[in-house]
Short mmCIF file of C-alpha atoms in Angstrom, two decimals:
data_model
loop_
_atom_site.label_atom_id
_atom_site.label_comp_id
_atom_site.label_asym_id
_atom_site.label_seq_id
_atom_site.Cartn_x
_atom_site.Cartn_y
_atom_site.Cartn_z
CA MET O 452 0.00 -0.01 0.00
CA PRO O 453 1.46 3.39 -0.96
CA SER O 454 2.38 5.78 1.79
CA HIS O 455 0.13 8.79 2.37
CA PRO O 456 0.49 11.98 4.36
CA SER O 457 0.02 11.73 8.12
CA SER O 458 -2.38 13.88 10.09
CA ARG O 459 0.59 16.04 11.15
CA ASP O 460 1.82 16.40 7.55
CA LEU O 461 -1.62 17.56 6.43
CA LEU O 462 -1.96 19.86 9.37
CA GLN O 463 1.32 21.46 8.52
CA ALA O 464 0.10 21.99 4.98
CA LEU O 465 -3.25 23.42 6.05
CA ILE O 466 -1.76 25.77 8.59
CA GLY O 467 0.48 27.10 5.80
CA PHE O 468 -2.61 28.62 4.10
CA PRO O 469 -3.42 31.96 5.85
CA THR O 470 -7.14 31.50 5.54
CA VAL O 471 -8.25 34.50 7.60
CA SER O 472 -11.96 34.96 6.83
CA ARG O 473 -11.58 38.29 5.12
CA ASP O 474 -8.95 36.96 2.78
CA GLY O 475 -10.55 33.80 1.38
CA ASN O 476 -9.81 30.09 1.44
CA LEU O 477 -9.71 29.12 -2.27
CA ALA O 478 -6.05 28.01 -2.30
CA LEU O 479 -6.68 25.67 0.59
CA ILE O 480 -9.88 24.29 -0.97
CA HIS O 481 -8.02 23.60 -4.22
CA PHE O 482 -5.33 21.85 -2.22
CA ILE O 483 -7.92 19.58 -0.64
CA ARG O 484 -9.64 19.03 -3.99
CA ASP O 485 -6.40 17.99 -5.60
CA TYR O 486 -5.37 15.73 -2.71
CA LEU O 487 -8.77 13.94 -2.92
CA ALA O 488 -8.59 13.74 -6.75
CA ASP O 489 -5.24 11.98 -6.50
CA LEU O 490 -7.05 9.38 -4.42
CA GLY O 491 -9.77 9.10 -7.04
CA VAL O 492 -12.34 11.09 -5.01
CA GLU O 493 -14.36 13.77 -6.80
CA SER O 494 -15.20 16.97 -5.01
CA LEU O 495 -18.12 19.39 -5.36
CA LEU O 496 -17.16 23.02 -4.89
CA VAL O 497 -19.77 25.53 -3.89
CA PRO O 498 -18.29 29.05 -4.29
CA ASP O 499 -19.44 32.34 -2.87
CA GLU O 500 -20.67 35.14 -5.09
CA THR O 501 -17.15 36.55 -5.63
CA GLY O 502 -15.56 33.28 -6.49
CA ALA O 503 -12.78 33.93 -3.95
CA LYS O 504 -14.15 31.45 -1.39
CA ALA O 505 -15.71 28.06 -1.58
CA ASN O 506 -17.13 25.13 0.30
CA LEU O 507 -16.09 21.61 -0.63
CA TYR O 508 -18.17 18.46 -0.45
CA ALA O 509 -17.01 14.96 -1.21
CA THR O 510 -18.18 11.37 -0.64
CA ILE O 511 -16.08 8.22 0.02
CA GLY O 512 -18.00 5.01 -0.30
CA PRO O 513 -21.25 4.10 -2.00
CA ALA O 514 -22.90 7.18 -3.38
CA ASP O 515 -26.41 5.75 -3.47
CA ARG O 516 -27.08 5.89 0.28
CA PRO O 517 -26.71 8.46 3.04
CA GLY O 518 -23.64 8.38 5.30
CA ILE O 519 -21.86 10.18 8.13
CA CYS O 520 -20.69 13.70 7.33
CA LEU O 521 -17.41 15.02 8.84
CA SER O 522 -17.72 18.77 8.80
CA GLY O 523 -15.31 21.59 9.54
CA HIS O 524 -14.65 25.20 8.64
CA THR O 525 -11.45 26.19 6.90
CA ASP O 526 -11.28 29.89 7.84
CA VAL O 527 -9.37 31.24 10.85
CA VAL O 528 -9.50 34.38 12.91
CA PRO O 529 -6.90 37.18 12.38
CA VAL O 530 -3.49 37.30 13.99
CA ALA O 531 -2.99 41.03 13.77
CA ASP O 532 -1.99 42.68 17.06
CA GLN O 533 -1.40 39.29 18.72
CA ASP O 534 1.91 38.47 20.35
CA TRP O 535 3.03 35.24 18.65
CA SER O 536 6.32 33.62 19.44
CA HIS O 537 6.74 32.39 15.85
CA ASP O 538 5.10 32.70 12.42
CA PRO O 539 1.38 31.80 13.07
CA PHE O 540 1.09 30.22 9.67
CA GLU O 541 3.95 27.83 10.20
CA LEU O 542 3.39 24.63 12.24
CA VAL O 543 5.80 24.35 15.22
CA GLU O 544 6.08 21.29 17.49
CA ARG O 545 7.13 21.81 21.05
CA ASP O 546 6.62 19.84 24.23
CA GLY O 547 3.94 17.57 22.92
CA ARG O 548 2.02 20.41 21.24
CA LEU O 549 1.50 21.58 17.70
CA TYR O 550 1.38 25.44 17.46
CA GLY O 551 -0.13 27.50 14.70
CA ARG O 552 -3.21 29.53 13.81
CA GLY O 553 -6.09 27.11 13.37
CA THR O 554 -4.40 24.04 14.94
CA ALA O 555 -7.30 23.75 17.46
CA ASP O 556 -9.95 25.75 15.64
CA MET O 557 -10.25 23.70 13.57
CA LYS O 558 -7.72 22.47 11.06
CA GLY O 559 -6.63 19.66 13.33
CA PHE O 560 -9.94 17.88 12.71
CA VAL O 561 -9.84 18.60 9.02
CA ALA O 562 -6.30 17.23 8.76
CA ILE O 563 -7.25 14.03 10.55
CA ALA O 564 -10.29 13.49 8.37
CA LEU O 565 -8.20 13.94 5.21
CA ALA O 566 -5.41 11.77 6.48
CA TRP O 567 -7.88 8.95 6.99
CA ALA O 568 -9.43 9.30 3.51
CA PRO O 569 -7.05 6.49 2.10
CA ARG O 570 -8.13 4.23 4.92
CA PHE O 571 -11.79 5.00 4.26
CA LEU O 572 -11.21 4.05 0.62
CA ALA O 573 -9.44 0.83 1.50
CA ALA O 574 -12.05 -0.24 3.89
CA ASN O 575 -14.75 -0.75 1.20
CA LEU O 576 -17.34 1.05 3.34
CA THR O 577 -20.94 -0.12 3.21
CA THR O 578 -22.00 3.27 4.55
CA PRO O 579 -20.28 6.30 3.07
CA VAL O 580 -18.32 9.18 4.70
CA HIS O 581 -19.01 12.64 3.50
CA PHE O 582 -16.61 15.55 3.85
CA ALA O 583 -18.03 19.07 4.21
CA PHE O 584 -15.52 21.84 4.54
CA SER O 585 -16.84 25.44 4.62
CA TYR O 586 -15.68 29.07 4.60
CA ASP O 587 -16.57 32.14 6.75
CA GLU O 588 -17.68 30.27 9.86
CA GLU O 589 -15.78 32.67 12.01
CA VAL O 590 -17.80 35.63 10.81
CA GLY O 591 -21.26 34.23 11.28
CA CYS O 592 -21.48 30.70 9.90
CA ILE O 593 -22.00 32.25 6.43
CA GLY O 594 -20.42 29.76 3.97
CA VAL O 595 -22.07 26.52 5.01
CA ARG O 596 -25.49 27.93 4.19
CA GLY O 597 -24.75 27.75 0.53
CA LEU O 598 -23.46 24.22 0.87
CA LEU O 599 -26.60 23.09 2.80
CA LYS O 600 -28.74 24.73 0.11
CA ARG O 601 -26.85 22.76 -2.55
CA LEU O 602 -27.28 19.48 -0.65
CA GLU O 603 -31.04 19.97 -0.75
CA GLY O 604 -30.90 19.28 -4.49
CA LEU O 605 -28.80 16.15 -4.30
CA PRO O 606 -30.39 12.72 -4.52
CA VAL O 607 -28.60 11.56 -1.32
CA ARG O 608 -27.78 13.65 1.75
CA PRO O 609 -25.96 12.73 4.91
CA LYS O 610 -28.00 10.92 7.55
CA ALA O 611 -25.89 12.35 10.39
CA CYS O 612 -23.07 14.91 10.89
CA VAL O 613 -20.11 15.36 13.15
CA VAL O 614 -18.89 18.97 13.30
CA GLY O 615 -15.27 18.71 14.54
CA GLU O 616 -14.98 21.90 16.60
CA PRO O 617 -12.53 21.58 19.53
CA THR O 618 -14.42 19.90 22.39
CA SER O 619 -11.48 17.77 23.70
CA MET O 620 -13.29 14.80 22.06
CA THR O 621 -16.35 15.21 24.31
CA PRO O 622 -19.62 14.89 22.28
CA VAL O 623 -21.51 18.25 22.54
CA ILE O 624 -25.21 17.87 21.99
CA ALA O 625 -26.34 21.53 22.45
CA HIS O 626 -25.03 24.97 22.00
CA LYS O 627 -26.42 28.46 22.09
CA GLY O 628 -27.54 30.33 19.04
CA LYS O 629 -26.77 33.97 18.25
CA LEU O 630 -28.46 37.06 16.84
CA SER O 631 -26.25 40.14 16.48
CA MET O 632 -27.63 43.57 15.46
CA ARG O 633 -26.38 47.06 14.60
CA ALA O 634 -28.40 50.15 15.54
CA HIS O 635 -27.91 53.34 13.58
CA VAL O 636 -29.17 56.37 15.55
CA HIS O 637 -30.00 59.54 13.65
CA GLY O 638 -30.22 62.80 15.61
CA LEU O 639 -30.04 66.55 14.91
CA GLU O 640 -26.89 68.64 15.34
CA GLY O 641 -26.73 71.86 17.25
CA HIS O 642 -24.71 73.89 19.71
CA SER O 643 -24.43 72.10 23.04
CA SER O 644 -25.71 75.20 24.81
CA LEU O 645 -29.05 74.77 22.99
CA THR O 646 -29.86 71.13 23.67
CA GLN O 647 -33.63 71.74 23.40
CA HIS O 648 -33.24 72.41 19.67
CA GLY O 649 -31.27 69.30 18.90
CA VAL O 650 -31.67 65.52 19.10
CA ASN O 651 -28.75 63.86 20.89
CA ALA O 652 -28.18 60.62 19.09
CA VAL O 653 -25.65 59.43 21.74
CA GLU O 654 -28.04 59.92 24.57
CA TYR O 655 -30.94 58.12 22.89
CA ALA O 656 -28.57 55.24 21.91
CA ALA O 657 -27.52 55.14 25.54
CA GLU O 658 -31.15 54.74 26.62
CA MET O 659 -31.41 51.74 24.31
CA VAL O 660 -28.19 50.26 25.78
CA ALA O 661 -29.65 50.70 29.25
CA PHE O 662 -32.72 48.79 28.12
CA LEU O 663 -30.49 46.01 26.77
CA ARG O 664 -28.67 45.97 30.11
CA ALA O 665 -32.00 45.57 31.92
CA GLN O 666 -32.91 42.76 29.58
CA ALA O 667 -29.58 41.02 30.36
CA ARG O 668 -30.25 41.28 34.09
CA GLU O 669 -33.73 39.92 33.67
CA LYS O 670 -32.42 36.86 31.79
CA ARG O 671 -29.73 36.35 34.46
CA GLU O 672 -32.32 36.43 37.25
CA THR O 673 -35.45 34.82 35.79
CA GLY O 674 -34.14 32.52 33.00
CA PRO O 675 -35.09 30.22 31.45
CA PHE O 676 -32.14 28.22 32.74
CA ASP O 677 -30.22 25.18 31.48
CA ASP O 678 -27.48 24.14 33.89
CA GLY O 679 -25.67 22.35 31.08
CA PHE O 680 -24.53 25.74 29.79
CA ASP O 681 -22.05 28.20 31.22
CA PRO O 682 -23.65 30.62 31.85
CA PRO O 683 -26.98 28.71 32.11
CA TYR O 684 -29.12 31.49 30.68
CA THR O 685 -29.42 33.66 27.50
CA THR O 686 -26.97 36.59 27.52
CA VAL O 687 -27.55 40.12 26.14
CA HIS O 688 -24.34 41.97 25.37
CA THR O 689 -23.49 45.45 23.92
CA GLY O 690 -20.14 45.25 22.13
CA THR O 691 -19.45 48.64 20.49
CA PHE O 692 -20.76 52.21 20.88
CA ALA O 693 -19.66 55.07 18.67
CA GLY O 694 -20.95 58.61 18.20
CA GLY O 695 -20.33 62.29 18.56
CA THR O 696 -17.66 64.56 17.07
CA ALA O 697 -16.95 67.19 19.76
CA LEU O 698 -18.10 67.98 23.28
CA ASN O 699 -19.77 71.26 22.24
CA ILE O 700 -21.78 69.72 19.39
CA ILE O 701 -25.01 67.83 19.84
CA PRO O 702 -24.17 64.51 18.17
CA ASN O 703 -26.34 63.70 15.17
CA LYS O 704 -25.18 60.05 14.76
CA ALA O 705 -24.49 57.03 16.92
CA ALA O 706 -24.03 53.38 16.20
CA VAL O 707 -24.37 50.47 18.62
CA GLU O 708 -23.66 46.76 18.07
CA PHE O 709 -25.30 44.25 20.37
CA GLU O 710 -26.04 40.50 20.48
CA PHE O 711 -28.22 37.84 21.99
CA ARG O 712 -26.49 34.48 22.70
CA HIS O 713 -29.56 32.46 23.39
CA LEU O 714 -30.52 29.05 24.79
CA PRO O 715 -32.06 26.83 22.14
CA VAL O 716 -35.43 27.29 23.86
CA ASP O 717 -35.27 31.08 23.75
CA ASP O 718 -36.46 33.13 20.70
CA PRO O 719 -33.91 35.81 19.88
CA ARG O 720 -36.32 37.55 17.48
CA ALA O 721 -38.78 38.01 20.32
CA LEU O 722 -35.99 39.42 22.51
CA PHE O 723 -35.04 41.86 19.74
CA GLY O 724 -38.68 42.67 19.23
CA ARG O 725 -38.93 44.00 22.77
CA VAL O 726 -35.92 46.30 22.17
CA GLU O 727 -37.49 47.63 18.89
CA ARG O 728 -40.86 48.23 20.53
CA PHE O 729 -39.11 50.22 23.31
CA VAL O 730 -37.35 52.30 20.64
CA ARG O 731 -40.46 52.86 18.51
CA ASP O 732 -42.85 53.52 21.36
CA GLU O 733 -40.72 55.35 23.94
CA LEU O 734 -37.71 56.95 22.22
CA GLU O 735 -38.67 57.85 18.72
CA PRO O 736 -41.76 59.97 19.55
CA GLU O 737 -39.50 62.29 21.61
CA MET O 738 -36.91 62.43 18.86
CA LYS O 739 -39.37 63.08 16.04
CA ALA O 740 -41.09 65.81 18.06
CA VAL O 741 -37.91 67.83 17.48
CA ALA O 742 -36.84 66.48 14.04
CA ALA O 743 -39.02 64.28 11.86
CA SER O 744 -35.89 62.68 10.29
CA ALA O 745 -34.56 61.48 13.70
CA GLY O 746 -34.86 57.84 14.77
CA PHE O 747 -33.33 54.41 14.67
CA ASP O 748 -32.52 52.01 11.83
CA PHE O 749 -31.63 48.39 12.69
CA GLU O 750 -29.44 46.16 10.67
CA GLU O 751 -28.87 42.39 11.23
CA ILE O 752 -25.12 41.53 11.32
CA THR O 753 -25.22 37.77 11.81
CA SER O 754 -27.45 35.00 13.17
CA PHE O 755 -27.29 31.30 13.52
CA PRO O 756 -29.56 28.80 15.41
CA GLY O 757 -28.70 26.86 18.52
CA LEU O 758 -28.17 23.13 18.52
CA ALA O 759 -30.50 20.90 20.61
CA MET O 760 -29.89 17.15 20.37
CA GLN O 761 -31.17 14.68 22.98
CA GLU O 762 -29.19 12.20 24.97
CA THR O 763 -31.39 9.46 23.64
CA ASP O 764 -30.81 10.28 19.95
CA PRO O 765 -29.03 7.42 18.14
CA GLU O 766 -26.62 9.86 16.58
CA VAL O 767 -25.47 10.91 20.09
CA ALA O 768 -24.97 7.28 21.03
CA LEU O 769 -22.90 6.75 17.85
CA VAL O 770 -20.59 9.66 18.61
CA LYS O 771 -20.13 8.61 22.25
CA THR O 772 -19.06 5.21 21.05
CA LEU O 773 -16.67 6.64 18.40
CA SER O 774 -15.10 9.16 20.80
CA GLY O 775 -14.97 6.69 23.74
CA ALA O 776 -16.66 9.31 25.95
CA ASN O 777 -19.08 8.41 28.77
CA ALA O 778 -20.73 11.80 28.98
CA THR O 779 -21.89 14.65 26.79
CA GLY O 780 -21.69 18.38 27.11
CA LYS O 781 -23.27 21.68 26.13
CA VAL O 782 -21.33 24.85 25.19
CA ALA O 783 -22.02 28.59 24.99
CA PHE O 784 -20.10 29.14 21.76
CA GLY O 785 -21.79 28.62 18.43
CA THR O 786 -21.02 26.34 15.55
CA GLU O 787 -22.41 25.33 12.21
CA ALA O 788 -24.11 22.33 13.84
CA GLY O 789 -27.35 24.20 14.46
CA LEU O 790 -27.64 24.92 10.74
CA PHE O 791 -27.11 21.23 9.89
CA GLN O 792 -29.76 20.31 12.37
CA GLN O 793 -32.09 22.96 10.98
CA ALA O 794 -31.55 21.43 7.58
CA GLY O 795 -32.82 18.07 8.90
CA ILE O 796 -29.40 16.45 9.46
CA PRO O 797 -28.96 15.33 13.06
CA THR O 798 -25.58 16.69 14.27
CA VAL O 799 -23.21 16.32 17.16
CA VAL O 800 -20.13 18.55 17.82
CA CYS O 801 -17.02 16.53 18.66
CA GLY O 802 -13.43 17.24 17.80
CA PRO O 803 -9.86 17.30 19.05
CA GLY O 804 -8.31 20.25 20.87
CA SER O 805 -9.71 22.72 23.40
CA ILE O 806 -11.75 25.78 22.80
CA GLU O 807 -9.61 27.43 25.44
CA GLN O 808 -6.81 27.61 22.88
CA ALA O 809 -8.88 28.98 20.09
CA HIS O 810 -8.37 32.62 18.78
CA LYS O 811 -5.34 33.12 21.10
CA PRO O 812 -1.71 33.83 20.20
CA ASP O 813 0.41 30.72 20.11
CA GLU O 814 -2.78 28.63 19.50
CA TRP O 815 -2.01 24.88 19.91
CA ILE O 816 -3.35 21.39 19.86
CA SER O 817 -1.82 18.55 21.79
CA LEU O 818 -0.41 15.43 20.12
CA ASP O 819 -2.53 13.43 22.49
CA GLN O 820 -5.77 15.11 21.21
CA MET O 821 -4.61 14.42 17.62
CA ARG O 822 -4.24 10.74 18.48
CA ARG O 823 -7.71 10.70 20.12
CA GLY O 824 -9.10 12.19 16.88
CA GLU O 825 -7.37 9.46 14.90
CA ARG O 826 -8.84 6.75 17.10
CA PHE O 827 -12.28 8.29 16.44
CA MET O 828 -11.69 7.74 12.74
CA ASP O 829 -10.56 4.14 13.23
CA ARG O 830 -13.74 3.40 15.14
CA LEU O 831 -15.75 5.06 12.48
CA ILE O 832 -14.22 2.82 9.81
CA GLU O 833 -15.06 -0.21 11.96
CA ARG O 834 -18.70 0.92 12.25
CA LEU O 835 -19.19 1.91 8.62
CA ALA O 836 -17.50 -1.12 7.12
CA ALA O 837 -19.50 -3.55 9.27
#
């Protein structure tokens, strides 16, 4: 049997592609496409509108039946202004760890899946393995939506999915969803000595932020609660606030970015609806009494659904067996898993590495976690070839 690249070899190659979300991932996707093509595996590319980014979907095994999808995103967060001890896009091994941007989040999982492709092929699987590798997960789970839309038109779709985000190989059966919004506040300029003739956009924006803060306090105190999450309630958070040009000028513009990271049982649209009603009913009448053009405009930045699998689901039992885990978990961070579940594909999050290392300078994944990911793939072969 010819030799093939190891997980480490492929991780080194993948880390070498600086796939920061804003810059695109096409070179990496073409690398994966060509690697699979050399093995005789065809890939479906689903590009974005610009053609600078793409998802990749491929199947190993019988194409006439649904299989298990191994899914991961190929983009990484920026490294600017982070204090790295080495080139972040060069894999460095030290003290049982592999360092580099994306090692944990989540090119380690992608590398392991690709390294096991020759073994999947050699096993003559009776149930196929599907690869689904996406772009722009880090900026709102954007890319995978186009891939899922494309899968709707295929004669065969996966029957289950494993999203390999770093969970230290613990199966995660639920995560929070997210709705993030931007408010543009329009006021009326004037001299600060004549505040009665102006509309202070900063002050009205601040009143909305205070409402958001009260909403956050309410969620913290009254729930709903799910002790599987940390924190166990929906959070409301204001992230940015900008406005004003000089102290002696009534500010005519302000902008606020805020988010809801919600339990799967909570409705983020209803939470935002309360904010909008407060703005329309309480703030805007005062503003428009001075200037008809004053008011608020809201813009959605990103949104993705939560994940809510059950302990009794067969897909959860499968991933527990493959990972060797005795327990499952729930996490506050979001993934593409909720979108797969929303598309009718039962999904569990389970992958090597720790989320504690994600997005940090000198990001790393341990060699032990890589080996645990490889054992997962070995067990998957045993299951799918049976």
